[in-house]
Tab-separated table of C-alpha atoms and ligand atoms in Angstrom:
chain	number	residue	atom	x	y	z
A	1	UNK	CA	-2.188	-20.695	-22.876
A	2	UNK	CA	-2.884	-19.644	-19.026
A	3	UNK	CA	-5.406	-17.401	-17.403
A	4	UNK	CA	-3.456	-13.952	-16.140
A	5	UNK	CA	-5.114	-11.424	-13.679
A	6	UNK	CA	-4.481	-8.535	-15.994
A	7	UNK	CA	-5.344	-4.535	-14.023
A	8	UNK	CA	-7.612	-3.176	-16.664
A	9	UNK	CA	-8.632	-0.150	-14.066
A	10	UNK	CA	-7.125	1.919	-10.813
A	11	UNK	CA	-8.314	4.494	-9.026
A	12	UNK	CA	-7.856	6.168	-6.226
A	13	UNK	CA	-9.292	8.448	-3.065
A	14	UNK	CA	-7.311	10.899	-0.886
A	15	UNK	CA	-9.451	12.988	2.028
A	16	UNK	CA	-9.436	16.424	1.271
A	17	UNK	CA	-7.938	17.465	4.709
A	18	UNK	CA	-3.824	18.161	3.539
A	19	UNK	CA	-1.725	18.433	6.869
A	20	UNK	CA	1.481	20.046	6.234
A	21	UNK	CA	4.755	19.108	8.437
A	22	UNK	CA	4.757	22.736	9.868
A	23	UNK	CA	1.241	21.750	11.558
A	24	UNK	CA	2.851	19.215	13.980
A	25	UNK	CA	5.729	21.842	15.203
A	26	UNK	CA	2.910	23.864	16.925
A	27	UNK	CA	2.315	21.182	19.301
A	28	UNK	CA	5.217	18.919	19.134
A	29	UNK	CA	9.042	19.067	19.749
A	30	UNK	CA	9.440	18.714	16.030
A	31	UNK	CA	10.262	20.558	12.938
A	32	UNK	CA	9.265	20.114	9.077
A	33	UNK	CA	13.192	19.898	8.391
A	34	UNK	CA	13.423	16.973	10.557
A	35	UNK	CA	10.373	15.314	8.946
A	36	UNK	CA	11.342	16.260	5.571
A	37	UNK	CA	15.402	14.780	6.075
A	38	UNK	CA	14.191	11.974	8.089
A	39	UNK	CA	11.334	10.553	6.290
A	40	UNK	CA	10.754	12.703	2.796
A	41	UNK	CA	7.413	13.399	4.063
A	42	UNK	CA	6.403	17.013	3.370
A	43	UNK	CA	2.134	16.584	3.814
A	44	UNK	CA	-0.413	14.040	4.365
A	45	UNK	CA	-4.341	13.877	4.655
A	46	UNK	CA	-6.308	12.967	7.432
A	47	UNK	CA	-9.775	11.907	6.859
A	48	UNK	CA	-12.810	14.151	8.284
A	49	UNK	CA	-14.290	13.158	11.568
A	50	UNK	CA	-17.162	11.376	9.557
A	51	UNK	CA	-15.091	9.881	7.238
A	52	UNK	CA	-14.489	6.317	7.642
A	53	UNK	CA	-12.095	3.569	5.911
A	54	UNK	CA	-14.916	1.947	4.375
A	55	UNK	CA	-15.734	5.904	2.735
A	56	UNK	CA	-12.341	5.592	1.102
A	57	UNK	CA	-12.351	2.543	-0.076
A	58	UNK	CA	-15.598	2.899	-1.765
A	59	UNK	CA	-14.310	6.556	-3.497
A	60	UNK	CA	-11.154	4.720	-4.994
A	61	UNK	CA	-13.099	1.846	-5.832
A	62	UNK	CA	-15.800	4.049	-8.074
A	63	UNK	CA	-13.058	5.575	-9.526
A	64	UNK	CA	-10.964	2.281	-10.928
A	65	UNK	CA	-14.374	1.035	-12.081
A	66	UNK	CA	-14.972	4.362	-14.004
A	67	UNK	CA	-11.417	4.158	-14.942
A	68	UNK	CA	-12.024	0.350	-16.056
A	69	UNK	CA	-15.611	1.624	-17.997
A	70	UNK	CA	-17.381	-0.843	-15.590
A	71	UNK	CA	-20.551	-1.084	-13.117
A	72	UNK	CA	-20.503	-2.686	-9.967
A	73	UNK	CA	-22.162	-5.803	-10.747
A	74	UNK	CA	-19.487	-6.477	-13.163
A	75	UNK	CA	-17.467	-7.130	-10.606
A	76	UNK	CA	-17.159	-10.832	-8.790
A	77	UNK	CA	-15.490	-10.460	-5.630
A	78	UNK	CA	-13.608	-7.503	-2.908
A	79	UNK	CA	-10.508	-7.936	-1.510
A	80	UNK	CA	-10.154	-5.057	0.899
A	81	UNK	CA	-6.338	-4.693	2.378
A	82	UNK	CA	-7.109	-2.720	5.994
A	83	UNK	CA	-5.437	-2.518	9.535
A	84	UNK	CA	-8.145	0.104	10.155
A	85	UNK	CA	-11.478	-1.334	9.586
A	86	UNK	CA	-14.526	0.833	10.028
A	87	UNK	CA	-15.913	-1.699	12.761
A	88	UNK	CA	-14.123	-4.703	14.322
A	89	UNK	CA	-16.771	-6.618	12.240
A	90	UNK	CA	-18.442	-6.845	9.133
A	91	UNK	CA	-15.350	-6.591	7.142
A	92	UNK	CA	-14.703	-3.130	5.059
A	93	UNK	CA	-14.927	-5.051	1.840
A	94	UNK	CA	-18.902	-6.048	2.371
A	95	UNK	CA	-19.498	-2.144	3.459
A	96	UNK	CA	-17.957	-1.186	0.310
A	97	UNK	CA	-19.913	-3.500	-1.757
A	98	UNK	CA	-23.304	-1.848	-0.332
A	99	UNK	CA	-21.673	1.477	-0.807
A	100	UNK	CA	-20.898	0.896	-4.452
A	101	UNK	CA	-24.105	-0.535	-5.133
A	102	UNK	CA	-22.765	-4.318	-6.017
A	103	UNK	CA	-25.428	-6.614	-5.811
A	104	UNK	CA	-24.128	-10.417	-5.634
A	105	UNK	CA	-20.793	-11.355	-5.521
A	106	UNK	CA	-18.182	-11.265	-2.259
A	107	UNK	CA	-15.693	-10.003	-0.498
A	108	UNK	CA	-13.296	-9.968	2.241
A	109	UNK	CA	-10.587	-8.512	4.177
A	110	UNK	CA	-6.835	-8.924	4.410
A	111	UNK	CA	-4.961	-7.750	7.295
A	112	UNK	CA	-1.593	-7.590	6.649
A	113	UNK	CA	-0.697	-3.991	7.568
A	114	UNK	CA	1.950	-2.111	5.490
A	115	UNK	CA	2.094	-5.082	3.233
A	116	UNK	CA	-1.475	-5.630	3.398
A	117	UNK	CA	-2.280	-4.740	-0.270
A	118	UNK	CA	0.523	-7.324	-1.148
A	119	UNK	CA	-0.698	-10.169	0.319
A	120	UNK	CA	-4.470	-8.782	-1.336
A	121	UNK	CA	-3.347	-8.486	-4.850
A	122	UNK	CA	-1.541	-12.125	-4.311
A	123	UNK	CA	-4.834	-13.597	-2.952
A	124	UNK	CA	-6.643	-11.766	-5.838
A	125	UNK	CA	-4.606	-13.044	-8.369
A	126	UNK	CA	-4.960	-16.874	-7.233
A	127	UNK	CA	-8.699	-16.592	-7.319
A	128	UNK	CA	-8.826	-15.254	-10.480
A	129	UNK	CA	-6.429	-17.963	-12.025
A	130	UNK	CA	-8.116	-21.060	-10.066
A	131	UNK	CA	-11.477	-19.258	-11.741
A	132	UNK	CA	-13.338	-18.490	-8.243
A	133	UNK	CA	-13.493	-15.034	-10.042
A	134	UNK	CA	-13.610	-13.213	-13.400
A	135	UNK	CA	-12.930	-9.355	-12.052
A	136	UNK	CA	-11.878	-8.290	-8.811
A	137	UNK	CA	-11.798	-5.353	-7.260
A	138	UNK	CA	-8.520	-5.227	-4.965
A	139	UNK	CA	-8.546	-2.320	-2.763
A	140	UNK	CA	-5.993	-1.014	-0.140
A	141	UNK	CA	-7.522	1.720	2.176
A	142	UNK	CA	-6.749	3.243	5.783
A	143	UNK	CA	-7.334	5.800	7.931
A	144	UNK	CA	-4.204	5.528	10.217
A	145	UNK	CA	-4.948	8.952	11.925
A	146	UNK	CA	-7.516	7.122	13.689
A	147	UNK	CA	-4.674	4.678	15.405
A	148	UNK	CA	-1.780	7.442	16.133
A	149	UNK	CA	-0.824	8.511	19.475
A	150	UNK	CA	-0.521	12.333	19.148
A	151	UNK	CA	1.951	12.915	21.738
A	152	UNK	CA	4.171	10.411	20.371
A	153	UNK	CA	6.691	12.671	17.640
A	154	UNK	CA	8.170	9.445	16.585
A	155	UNK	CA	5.218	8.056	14.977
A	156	UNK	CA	2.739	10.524	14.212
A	157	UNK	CA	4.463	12.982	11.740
A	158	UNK	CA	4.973	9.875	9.332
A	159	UNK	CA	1.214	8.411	8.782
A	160	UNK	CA	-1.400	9.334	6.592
A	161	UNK	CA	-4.883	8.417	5.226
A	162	UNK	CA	-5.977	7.297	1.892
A	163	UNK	CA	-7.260	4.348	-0.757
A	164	UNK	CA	-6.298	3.146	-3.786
A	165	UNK	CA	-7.875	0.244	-6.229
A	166	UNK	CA	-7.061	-1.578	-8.718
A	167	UNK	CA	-9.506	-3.922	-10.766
A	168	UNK	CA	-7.953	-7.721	-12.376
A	169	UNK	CA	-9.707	-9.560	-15.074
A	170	UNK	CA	-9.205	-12.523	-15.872
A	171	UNK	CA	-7.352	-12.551	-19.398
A	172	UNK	CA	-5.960	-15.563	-21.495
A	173	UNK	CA	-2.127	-14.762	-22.001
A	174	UNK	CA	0.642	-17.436	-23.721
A	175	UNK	CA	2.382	-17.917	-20.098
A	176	UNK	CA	5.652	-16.095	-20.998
A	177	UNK	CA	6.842	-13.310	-19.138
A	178	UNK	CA	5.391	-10.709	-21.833
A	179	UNK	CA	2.262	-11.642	-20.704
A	180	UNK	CA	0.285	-8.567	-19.441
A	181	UNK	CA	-1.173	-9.116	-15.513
A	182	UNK	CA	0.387	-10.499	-11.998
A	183	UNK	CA	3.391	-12.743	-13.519
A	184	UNK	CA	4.992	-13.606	-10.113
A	185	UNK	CA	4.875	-12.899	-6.054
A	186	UNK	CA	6.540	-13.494	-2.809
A	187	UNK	CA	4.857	-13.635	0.986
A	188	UNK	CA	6.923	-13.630	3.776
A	189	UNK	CA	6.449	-12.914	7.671
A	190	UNK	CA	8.426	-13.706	11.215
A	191	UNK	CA	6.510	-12.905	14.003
A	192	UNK	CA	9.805	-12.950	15.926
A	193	UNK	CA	9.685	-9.033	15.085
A	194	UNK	CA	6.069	-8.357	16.060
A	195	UNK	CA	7.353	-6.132	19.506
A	196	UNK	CA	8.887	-3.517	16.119
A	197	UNK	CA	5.156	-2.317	14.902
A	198	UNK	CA	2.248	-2.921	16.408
A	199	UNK	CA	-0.597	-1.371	17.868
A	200	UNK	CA	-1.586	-1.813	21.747
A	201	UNK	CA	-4.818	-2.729	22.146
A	202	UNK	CA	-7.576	-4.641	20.081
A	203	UNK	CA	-10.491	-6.974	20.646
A	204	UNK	CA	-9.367	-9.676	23.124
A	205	UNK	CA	-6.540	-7.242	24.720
A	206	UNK	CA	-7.676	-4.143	25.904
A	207	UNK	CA	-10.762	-4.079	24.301
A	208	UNK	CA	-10.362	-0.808	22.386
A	209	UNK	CA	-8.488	0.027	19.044
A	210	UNK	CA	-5.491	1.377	20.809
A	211	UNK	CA	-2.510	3.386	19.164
A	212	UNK	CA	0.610	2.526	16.728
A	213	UNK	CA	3.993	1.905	18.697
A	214	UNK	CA	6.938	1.330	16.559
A	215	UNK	CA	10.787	0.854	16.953
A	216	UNK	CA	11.523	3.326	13.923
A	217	UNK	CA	14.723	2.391	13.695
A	218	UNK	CA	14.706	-1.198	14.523
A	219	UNK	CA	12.690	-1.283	11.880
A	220	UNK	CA	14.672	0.903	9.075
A	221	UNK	CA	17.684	-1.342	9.700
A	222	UNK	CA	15.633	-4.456	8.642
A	223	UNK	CA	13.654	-2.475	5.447
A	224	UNK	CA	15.910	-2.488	2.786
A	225	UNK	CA	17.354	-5.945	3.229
A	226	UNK	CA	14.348	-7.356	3.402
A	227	UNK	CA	12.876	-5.707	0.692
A	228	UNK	CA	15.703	-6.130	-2.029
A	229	UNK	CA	15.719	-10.047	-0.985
A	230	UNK	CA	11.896	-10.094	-1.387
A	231	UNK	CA	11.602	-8.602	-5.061
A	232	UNK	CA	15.129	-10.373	-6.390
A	233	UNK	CA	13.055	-13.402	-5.011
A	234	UNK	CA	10.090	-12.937	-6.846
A	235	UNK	CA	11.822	-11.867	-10.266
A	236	UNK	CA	13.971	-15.057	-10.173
A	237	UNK	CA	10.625	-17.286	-9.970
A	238	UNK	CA	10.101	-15.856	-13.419
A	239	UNK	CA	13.461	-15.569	-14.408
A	240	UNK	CA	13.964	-11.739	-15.049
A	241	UNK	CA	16.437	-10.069	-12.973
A	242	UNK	CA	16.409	-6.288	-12.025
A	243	UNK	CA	17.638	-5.263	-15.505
A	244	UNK	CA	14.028	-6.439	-16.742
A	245	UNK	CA	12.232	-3.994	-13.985
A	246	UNK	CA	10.741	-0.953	-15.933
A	247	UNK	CA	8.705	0.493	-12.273
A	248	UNK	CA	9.555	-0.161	-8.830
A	249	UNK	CA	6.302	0.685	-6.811
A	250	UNK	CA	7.306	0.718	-3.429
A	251	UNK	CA	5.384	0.950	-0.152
A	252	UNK	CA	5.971	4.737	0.633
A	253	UNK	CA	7.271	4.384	4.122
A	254	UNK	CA	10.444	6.452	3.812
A	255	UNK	CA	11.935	7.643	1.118
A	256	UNK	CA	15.657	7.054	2.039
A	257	UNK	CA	14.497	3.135	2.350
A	258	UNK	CA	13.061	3.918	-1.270
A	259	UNK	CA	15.850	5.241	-2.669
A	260	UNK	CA	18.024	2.345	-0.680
A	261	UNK	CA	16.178	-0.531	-2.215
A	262	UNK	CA	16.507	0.976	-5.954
A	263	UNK	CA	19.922	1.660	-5.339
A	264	UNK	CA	20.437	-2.208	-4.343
A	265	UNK	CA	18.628	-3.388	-7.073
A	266	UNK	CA	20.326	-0.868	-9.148
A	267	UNK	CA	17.050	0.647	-10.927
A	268	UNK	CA	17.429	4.645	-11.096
A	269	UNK	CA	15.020	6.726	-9.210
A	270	UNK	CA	13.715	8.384	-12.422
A	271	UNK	CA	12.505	4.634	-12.682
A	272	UNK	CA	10.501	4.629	-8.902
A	273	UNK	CA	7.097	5.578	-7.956
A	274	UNK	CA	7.429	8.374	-4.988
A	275	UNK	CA	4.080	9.691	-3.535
A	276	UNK	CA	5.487	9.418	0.137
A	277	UNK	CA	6.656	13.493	0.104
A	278	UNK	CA	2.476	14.072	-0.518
A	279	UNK	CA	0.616	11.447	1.153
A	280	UNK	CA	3.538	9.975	4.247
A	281	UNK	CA	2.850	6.511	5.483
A	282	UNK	CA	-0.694	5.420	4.240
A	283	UNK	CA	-0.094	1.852	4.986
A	284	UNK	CA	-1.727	-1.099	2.730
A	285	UNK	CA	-3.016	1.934	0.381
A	286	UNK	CA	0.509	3.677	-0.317
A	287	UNK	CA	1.029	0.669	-3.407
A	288	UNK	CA	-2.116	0.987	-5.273
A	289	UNK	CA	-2.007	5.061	-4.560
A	290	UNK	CA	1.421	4.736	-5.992
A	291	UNK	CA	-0.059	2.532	-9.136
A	292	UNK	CA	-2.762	5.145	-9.545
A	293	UNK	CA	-0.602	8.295	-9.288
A	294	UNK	CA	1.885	6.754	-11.756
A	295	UNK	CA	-0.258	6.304	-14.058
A	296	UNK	CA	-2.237	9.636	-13.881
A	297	UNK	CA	1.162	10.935	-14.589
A	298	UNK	CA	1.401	9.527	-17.722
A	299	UNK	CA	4.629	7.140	-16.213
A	300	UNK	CA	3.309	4.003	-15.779
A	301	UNK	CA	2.051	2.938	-19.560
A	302	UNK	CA	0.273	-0.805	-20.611
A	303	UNK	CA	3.301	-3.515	-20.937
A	304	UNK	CA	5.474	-2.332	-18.220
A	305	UNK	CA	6.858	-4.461	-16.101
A	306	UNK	CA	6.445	-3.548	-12.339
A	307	UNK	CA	7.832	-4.608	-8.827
A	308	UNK	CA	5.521	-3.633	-5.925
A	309	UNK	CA	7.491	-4.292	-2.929
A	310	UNK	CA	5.880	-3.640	0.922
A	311	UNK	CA	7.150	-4.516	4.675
A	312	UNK	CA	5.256	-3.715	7.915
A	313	UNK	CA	3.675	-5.011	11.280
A	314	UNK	CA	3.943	-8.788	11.638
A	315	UNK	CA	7.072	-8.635	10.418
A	316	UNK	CA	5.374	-9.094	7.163
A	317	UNK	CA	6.788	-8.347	3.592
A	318	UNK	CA	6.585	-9.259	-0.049
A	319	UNK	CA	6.409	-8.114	-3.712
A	320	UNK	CA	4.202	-8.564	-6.652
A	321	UNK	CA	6.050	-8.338	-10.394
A	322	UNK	CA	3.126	-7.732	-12.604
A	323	UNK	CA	2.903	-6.332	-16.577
A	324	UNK	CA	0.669	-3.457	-16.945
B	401	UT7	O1	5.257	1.231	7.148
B	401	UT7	C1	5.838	0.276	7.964
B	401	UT7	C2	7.259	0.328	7.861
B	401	UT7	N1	7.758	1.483	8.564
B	401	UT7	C3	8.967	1.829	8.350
B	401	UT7	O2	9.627	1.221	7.543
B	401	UT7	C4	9.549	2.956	9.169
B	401	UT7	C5	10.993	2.716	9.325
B	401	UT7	N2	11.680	3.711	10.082
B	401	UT7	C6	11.864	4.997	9.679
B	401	UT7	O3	11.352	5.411	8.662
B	401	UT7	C7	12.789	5.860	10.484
B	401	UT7	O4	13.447	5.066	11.436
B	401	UT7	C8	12.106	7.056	11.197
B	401	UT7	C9	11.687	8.111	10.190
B	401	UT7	C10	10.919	6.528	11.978
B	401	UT7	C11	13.078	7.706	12.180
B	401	UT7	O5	14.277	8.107	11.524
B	401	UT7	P1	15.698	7.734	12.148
B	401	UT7	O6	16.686	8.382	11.304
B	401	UT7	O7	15.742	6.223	12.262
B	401	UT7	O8	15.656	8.429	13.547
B	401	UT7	P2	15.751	7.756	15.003
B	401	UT7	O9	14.543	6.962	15.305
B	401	UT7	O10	17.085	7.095	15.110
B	401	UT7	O11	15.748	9.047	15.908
B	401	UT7	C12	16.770	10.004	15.828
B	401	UT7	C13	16.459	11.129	16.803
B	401	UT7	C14	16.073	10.660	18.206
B	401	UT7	O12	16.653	11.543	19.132
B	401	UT7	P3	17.983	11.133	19.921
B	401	UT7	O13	17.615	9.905	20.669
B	401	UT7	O14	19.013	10.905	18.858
B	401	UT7	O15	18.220	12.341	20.758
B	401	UT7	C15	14.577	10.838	18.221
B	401	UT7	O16	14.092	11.071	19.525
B	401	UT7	O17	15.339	11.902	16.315
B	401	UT7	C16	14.393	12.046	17.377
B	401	UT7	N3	13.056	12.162	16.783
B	401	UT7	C17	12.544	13.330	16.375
B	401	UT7	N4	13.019	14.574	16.372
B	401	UT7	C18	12.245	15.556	15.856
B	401	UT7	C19	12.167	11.165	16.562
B	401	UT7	N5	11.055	11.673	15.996
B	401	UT7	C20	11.268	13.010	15.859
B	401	UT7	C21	10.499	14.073	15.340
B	401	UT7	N6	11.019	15.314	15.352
B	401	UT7	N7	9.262	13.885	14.801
């Protein structure tokens, strides 16, 4: 017998605002055939001037706890994955709390940018298994719009805004791999790559938020390496192999490093979550938007076995292989 952090709810929040490509060609050098063949991006939202992260996460976070047929103070702790908090402090995951109407408990942010909701579903899982806490409510959320340079075609066309939760209970399972809940993970980062994707200004730098500079292609080149090493990794901790994989969820970056990963770990693509054509580049939220899509869509179903794979700023990267 061992204690597994099993998802009994998801949910998630897009802003209503839907930018298509063909918005960017009226003030860029850029077309939506170059987005589309580049990046499989065909629309994103951007959140309303009002709108903040913490207004996401708190949508996508009602809606896995409706999802779940829970109320707030069921819940023990907040893990919110964010690059782009509301404020450089209190963290998003105590405004969401207050917004949700949770009275005890905590919570606390992870900043680990594209694989942000990674390293938050890994840290959720541990304190549900050491028994810190019963349910958690794991959020990713963003509003990159907020952090793009708009005169910069190379990195604005491919980011988006958006949340996703999911909530893990702690569940008593027989500690084989057909246990339902977070089965296996794998955390990696070299800071020898930070110059690839980062943003130029913060706190003790320049004292404002500053905008997102990335080597695009720097970047690609390392993705799909990195990403099939990262799952095989985790999968072999548990002993399954890519034959046992029944949904890749990847970060939704770009879909030809999508489709590259699932080709190297030779899953089909009828077997891959892709939101990236409708939401681009949402950061730590593209995974659990993924999870929460898939499952609206009647693909993902209880008992499959998924790989959530992410890389981003840092470098950071990892995967999750969890059982629905
Ligand atoms: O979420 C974190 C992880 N992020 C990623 O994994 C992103 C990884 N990188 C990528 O997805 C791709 O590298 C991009 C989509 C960013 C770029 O695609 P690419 O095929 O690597 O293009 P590139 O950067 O090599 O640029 C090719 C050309 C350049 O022109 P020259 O130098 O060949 O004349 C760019 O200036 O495309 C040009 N370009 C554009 N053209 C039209 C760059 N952005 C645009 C644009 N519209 N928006």
């Amino acid at each position: 017998m061992t204690t597994r952090a099993v998802v009994i709810g998801v949910g998630h929040y897009l802003p209503e605002r839907v930018v298509p490509n063909s918005e960017f060609e009226e003030s860029l050098d850029t077309s939506d055939e170059w987005i589309r063949s580049r990046s499989g991006i065909e629309r994103r939202h951007f959140a309303a001037e009002d709108e903040t992260t913490s207004d996401l996460a708190a949508y996508a976070a009602k809606a896995a706890l409706e999802h779940a047929g829970l109320e707030p103070d069921d819940i023990d702790a907040i893990v919110v994955a964010t690059s782009t908090p509301d404020l450089t402090f209190p963290s998003v995951a105590t405004m969401v709390q207050s917004k949700i109407g949770m009275t005890q408990g905590f919570g606390f942010d992870v900043q680990a940018v594209c694989a942000g909701f990674i390293y938050a579903l890994t840290n959720a899982n541990a304190l549900v298994v050491s028994g810190q806490a019963r349910r958690v409510l794991v959020i990713g959320a963003e509003t990159f719009s907020r952090i793009m340079d708009w005169t910069d075609r190379s990195t604005c066309v491919l980011f988006g805004d958006g949340a996703g939760a999911l909530i893990l209970e702690a569940q008593v399972g027989n500690n084989t791999n057909e246990d339902r809940g977070v089965l296996s993970a794998d955390l990696n980062s070299d800071g020898r790559y930070r110059d690839m994707l980062y943003v130029d200004g913060g706190v003790s730098t320049t004292g404002d938020s500053g905008k997102l500079r990335m080597q695009g292609n720097a970047l690609f080149r390392q993705a799909v390496e990195k990403l099939t090493s990262t799952a095989h990794t985790a999968l072999s901790k548990i002993d399954l192999d890519d034959n046992a994989v029944d949904w890749i969820v990847p970060h939704q970056a770009n879909i030809r490093i999508i489709q590259g990963t699932a080709r190297k770990m030779g899953v089909p693509m009828d077997r891959v979550i892709v939101t990236v054509q409708d939401h681009g580049n949402t950061s730590a939220a593209s995974i659990p938007l993924a999870m929460s899509v898939g499952v609206t869509e009647g693909k993902i179903k209880q008992g499959d076995l998924l790989v959530a794979e992410a890389i981003g700023g840092g470098l950071a990267w990892g995967s999750v292989v969890l059982r629905w």
